[in-house]
Amino acid sequence: KMRPPVEVSLFNFASVCPVFAEFSFTCMVGLINALEQDGFISGFMSFYIKKGEPHLSTAYAVMMSYWEGVVHFILFLTIIHRMKSYRNLGLLWVGSSIAHQIVLIPGVVIGKYGSNIRPAFWRNIPFFLAPFWAASLLFSRPTEMPVAAEQKKSLLSRPVDLLLSLLLLGCMAFSVFRGFVVLDCPLDFCFTYIYQYEPYLKDPVGFPRVMMLVYLFYALPLLILFIYGLTTPGCSWMLDWTLFFAGAMVQTQWCHIGASLHSRTPFTYRVPADKRWPVIALNVLLAAAPALLALRCHNNPAYFMKPVPKGQTNDQKKKD
């Protein structure tokens, strides 16, 4: 029999509810900022941006604010509505929030706004730490499920998993390539790519460079582990970490694609019109592959279930 997923208790929900309330308020502030920067409203954020966080006027920050104000806010409302059954949604939010802050904070520090950091910027630190705390709560509650005959099939007998493995290999290659590009690789094809396809990677704001390095040093090892999980049965950690990773990648790619096309990005750093669709397609694929992997893992988790020792029943396990 299948055990119900282990969810966060009502006690823990009560402890995180004030955190979600604060984050929800910040989401609305972010959405107001995005709408003001794009000219839909005015007079709300100009003083704070000028005196507090001038980087919030960049194209990357605008796209980030849209993501927070829409996607994160909906996640918070759904989590609060579902009360004790929000583990999967929580993992999506944790992955998205950590990816957001891990690009934003270093990007500001090393980019063109690094010489003009105001005290208000450091209010991002609690918002950087809180998702790690939430992640520790969520990852500490593993879900136990039974084994199925699906684990006996090889990768070649699972065409969906084979296709996902190939997609992940493509994501790995693209992540390594763009990591080399932002590290000023002298090879001709790196030079051609950054000047003719994605000049946004050399935007002095710093966000795209930090993002590519995060992909190279953090996303790449996770992609390798996911391919291992698709070829090795019983990797139950795939169910949690694919959600976490999907949230992170979709959030970062949304910001990256939007910022590389946004009018607030200087024209010389925007994706050239004649190369727009190939670049968008590659970046969308980089976001879609982890999302499809997470969807596959949760729609048919049999392959990732931990095996139960022969002769040991659920009743015997409870006694132990």
XYZ file of C-alpha atoms in Angstrom:
320
model
C 0.000 0.000 0.000
C 1.046 3.551 -0.641
C 1.603 5.801 2.308
C 0.200 9.303 2.057
C 2.861 11.953 1.422
C 4.358 13.382 4.545
C 3.329 17.043 4.699
C 4.289 19.963 6.847
C 2.287 20.003 10.052
C -0.187 22.691 11.062
C 2.287 23.789 13.734
C 4.945 24.404 11.118
C 2.424 26.138 8.901
C 1.609 28.509 11.728
C 5.312 29.285 12.059
C 5.774 30.052 8.358
C 2.484 31.892 7.836
C 3.881 35.284 8.986
C 6.837 34.730 6.652
C 4.483 34.078 3.745
C 2.485 37.186 4.655
C 5.639 39.314 4.521
C 6.730 37.749 1.249
C 3.235 38.288 -0.220
C 3.426 41.988 0.638
C 6.847 42.196 -1.011
C 5.429 40.497 -4.116
C 2.797 43.205 -4.460
C 5.422 45.922 -4.025
C 7.494 44.240 -6.737
C 4.528 44.106 -9.106
C 3.873 47.825 -8.524
C 7.518 48.502 -9.357
C 7.325 46.495 -12.590
C 4.132 48.258 -13.682
C 5.659 51.640 -12.924
C 8.900 50.927 -14.769
C 6.927 49.859 -17.846
C 4.843 53.029 -17.731
C 1.472 51.588 -16.679
C 1.377 53.581 -13.413
C 3.503 56.321 -11.870
C 4.418 58.015 -8.612
C 4.783 54.966 -6.365
C 8.369 53.706 -6.496
C 10.501 56.459 -8.018
C 11.712 57.904 -4.695
C 12.595 54.486 -3.242
C 14.435 53.420 -6.390
C 16.412 56.652 -6.483
C 17.375 56.624 -2.801
C 17.215 52.915 -1.953
C 17.698 50.318 -4.704
C 18.453 51.882 -8.118
C 19.044 48.436 -9.634
C 15.269 47.822 -9.479
C 14.924 49.949 -12.603
C 16.903 47.462 -14.738
C 15.217 45.153 -17.226
C 16.231 42.092 -15.218
C 14.698 43.520 -12.027
C 11.496 44.415 -13.873
C 11.070 40.855 -15.150
C 11.947 39.538 -11.686
C 9.278 41.796 -10.178
C 6.644 40.511 -12.595
C 7.553 36.947 -11.626
C 7.325 37.736 -7.923
C 4.124 39.733 -8.221
C 2.282 37.104 -10.247
C 3.804 33.623 -9.845
C 5.089 33.875 -6.272
C 1.940 35.628 -5.088
C -0.287 32.907 -6.580
C 1.929 30.267 -4.968
C 1.591 31.966 -1.584
C -2.188 32.204 -1.846
C -2.434 28.552 -2.886
C -0.118 27.439 -0.078
C -2.124 29.360 2.517
C -5.370 27.948 1.102
C -4.133 24.349 1.159
C -2.898 24.647 4.745
C -1.182 21.331 5.586
C -0.820 20.016 2.042
C 1.575 22.387 0.358
C 4.851 20.485 0.199
C 5.238 20.360 -3.584
C 4.218 23.980 -4.068
C 6.608 24.925 -1.275
C 9.484 23.241 -3.081
C 8.676 25.161 -6.269
C 8.700 28.431 -4.343
C 11.913 27.570 -2.482
C 13.750 26.779 -5.719
C 12.469 29.918 -7.420
C 13.261 32.208 -4.456
C 16.770 30.889 -3.862
C 17.592 31.196 -7.572
C 16.197 34.739 -7.560
C 18.322 35.929 -4.639
C 21.468 34.021 -5.609
C 21.516 35.959 -8.901
C 20.236 39.304 -7.604
C 22.584 39.903 -4.660
C 25.923 39.001 -6.344
C 24.735 40.672 -9.558
C 24.226 43.974 -7.781
C 27.536 43.707 -5.921
C 29.722 42.942 -8.964
C 27.724 44.908 -11.559
C 27.617 48.594 -12.345
C 25.478 49.297 -9.254
C 28.064 47.786 -6.901
C 29.724 51.155 -6.284
C 26.427 52.717 -5.236
C 24.937 50.212 -2.787
C 22.561 51.852 -0.292
C 21.562 50.485 3.141
C 18.131 49.525 1.770
C 19.802 46.897 -0.417
C 20.638 44.764 2.619
C 16.949 44.149 3.284
C 17.396 41.366 0.701
C 19.431 39.304 3.172
C 16.424 38.029 5.212
C 14.653 37.232 1.945
C 17.743 35.268 0.914
C 17.923 33.278 4.180
C 14.215 32.529 4.654
C 13.912 30.178 1.622
C 16.849 28.114 2.934
C 15.039 27.755 6.253
C 11.851 26.716 4.437
C 13.856 24.257 2.334
C 15.282 22.640 5.476
C 11.722 22.067 6.730
C 10.513 20.614 3.444
C 13.498 18.418 2.577
C 13.586 16.957 6.104
C 10.274 15.188 5.445
C 10.912 12.513 2.807
C 7.994 10.792 1.127
C 7.954 6.973 1.353
C 6.361 5.018 -1.477
C 6.400 1.398 -2.690
C 8.362 -0.265 -5.470
C 6.908 -1.144 -8.838
C 7.977 -3.336 -11.770
C 8.857 -0.128 -13.622
C 12.286 -0.251 -11.983
C 13.239 -3.357 -13.936
C 13.063 -1.519 -17.264
C 16.222 -0.189 -18.853
C 16.509 3.393 -20.076
C 16.030 2.248 -23.675
C 12.711 0.683 -22.640
C 11.535 4.025 -21.234
C 11.389 6.385 -24.234
C 10.172 9.367 -22.187
C 13.090 9.037 -19.776
C 15.495 8.574 -22.678
C 14.225 11.766 -24.318
C 14.480 13.641 -21.009
C 18.045 12.407 -20.547
C 18.961 13.735 -23.988
C 17.301 17.062 -23.189
C 19.238 17.289 -19.934
C 22.481 16.543 -21.786
C 21.654 19.397 -24.150
C 20.998 21.691 -21.174
C 24.343 20.682 -19.693
C 26.184 21.489 -22.922
C 24.420 24.856 -23.251
C 25.165 25.735 -19.611
C 28.851 24.891 -19.989
C 29.074 26.831 -23.247
C 27.510 30.010 -21.870
C 29.575 29.703 -18.702
C 32.710 29.773 -20.862
C 31.295 32.702 -22.846
C 30.836 34.952 -19.782
C 34.304 33.922 -18.579
C 35.677 35.535 -21.760
C 36.633 32.344 -23.541
C 38.868 33.358 -26.501
C 37.481 30.719 -28.894
C 35.934 32.133 -32.062
C 32.507 30.563 -31.618
C 32.258 32.000 -28.082
C 33.115 35.454 -29.425
C 30.589 35.062 -32.244
C 27.834 33.940 -29.880
C 28.157 36.780 -27.384
C 28.279 39.481 -30.071
C 25.872 38.090 -32.656
C 23.384 36.034 -30.619
C 23.259 37.011 -26.920
C 25.035 40.317 -26.346
C 22.942 40.636 -23.176
C 25.464 38.295 -21.524
C 27.957 41.192 -21.437
C 25.498 43.746 -20.032
C 27.385 45.614 -17.252
C 24.455 45.241 -14.818
C 26.059 41.911 -13.853
C 22.918 39.774 -13.567
C 23.418 37.703 -16.757
C 27.038 36.934 -15.882
C 26.153 35.781 -12.383
C 23.283 33.685 -13.746
C 25.511 31.868 -16.236
C 28.049 31.133 -13.503
C 25.279 29.802 -11.251
C 24.239 27.512 -14.094
C 27.816 26.378 -14.610
C 28.699 25.671 -10.979
C 25.322 24.750 -9.453
C 22.825 23.765 -12.143
C 25.328 21.602 -14.032
C 26.015 19.212 -11.100
C 22.260 18.876 -10.482
C 21.673 18.048 -14.148
C 24.294 15.306 -13.888
C 22.564 13.924 -10.784
C 19.178 13.961 -12.531
C 20.532 11.912 -15.426
C 21.884 9.478 -12.834
C 18.451 9.391 -11.195
C 16.807 8.582 -14.531
C 19.129 5.625 -15.065
C 19.254 4.277 -11.492
C 16.054 3.011 -9.838
C 15.112 3.962 -6.294
C 16.379 7.566 -6.288
C 13.462 8.936 -4.282
C 15.228 12.288 -3.857
C 14.349 12.977 -7.496
C 10.758 13.754 -6.491
C 11.784 16.720 -4.326
C 14.856 18.019 -6.101
C 13.271 18.103 -9.564
C 10.549 20.395 -8.189
C 13.130 22.598 -6.506
C 15.213 22.779 -9.681
C 12.224 23.400 -11.958
C 11.174 26.372 -9.842
C 14.697 27.774 -9.976
C 15.204 27.349 -13.717
C 11.817 28.640 -14.836
C 12.239 31.747 -12.664
C 15.768 32.544 -13.839
C 15.015 31.883 -17.509
C 11.900 34.051 -17.386
C 13.986 36.931 -16.074
C 16.824 36.283 -18.511
C 14.680 36.012 -21.642
C 12.539 38.991 -20.693
C 15.491 41.203 -19.780
C 17.369 40.379 -22.992
C 14.392 41.673 -25.011
C 13.164 44.463 -22.722
C 13.245 48.101 -23.783
C 15.081 49.038 -20.564
C 18.074 47.016 -21.727
C 20.340 49.203 -23.907
C 19.828 48.415 -27.585
C 23.398 47.163 -28.064
C 22.820 44.435 -25.445
C 19.456 43.200 -26.697
C 19.131 40.027 -28.752
C 19.431 40.979 -32.458
C 16.119 40.794 -34.305
C 17.406 38.279 -36.882
C 18.675 35.923 -34.149
C 15.733 36.344 -31.770
C 13.845 33.108 -32.354
C 16.804 30.690 -32.154
C 17.973 32.351 -28.931
C 14.479 32.341 -27.427
C 13.996 28.694 -28.415
C 17.242 27.625 -26.723
C 16.412 29.549 -23.566
C 12.836 28.267 -23.426
C 14.163 24.723 -23.821
C 16.508 25.314 -20.879
C 13.478 26.219 -18.750
C 11.149 23.571 -20.176
C 13.417 20.541 -19.692
C 13.532 20.729 -15.841
C 9.781 21.452 -15.734
C 9.052 18.416 -17.913
C 11.351 16.296 -15.749
C 9.520 17.344 -12.568
C 6.181 16.632 -14.250
C 7.347 13.176 -15.310
C 8.627 12.321 -11.832
C 5.380 13.257 -10.119
C 2.970 11.846 -12.693
C 4.619 8.411 -12.654
C 6.932 8.095 -9.622
C 7.161 4.286 -9.603
C 10.738 4.175 -10.937
C 11.987 6.425 -8.145
C 10.401 4.554 -5.236
C 12.704 3.054 -2.648
C 12.584 -0.755 -2.609
C 11.063 -2.465 0.434
C 13.012 -5.513 1.688
C 11.419 -8.818 0.764
C 9.120 -10.255 3.372
C 8.782 -6.971 5.227
C 5.215 -5.730 5.324
C 3.918 -2.350 6.265
C 2.786 -3.740 9.624
C 6.256 -5.096 10.332
C 7.767 -1.735 9.388
C 5.472 0.022 11.833
C 6.508 -2.339 14.626
C 10.162 -1.694 13.846
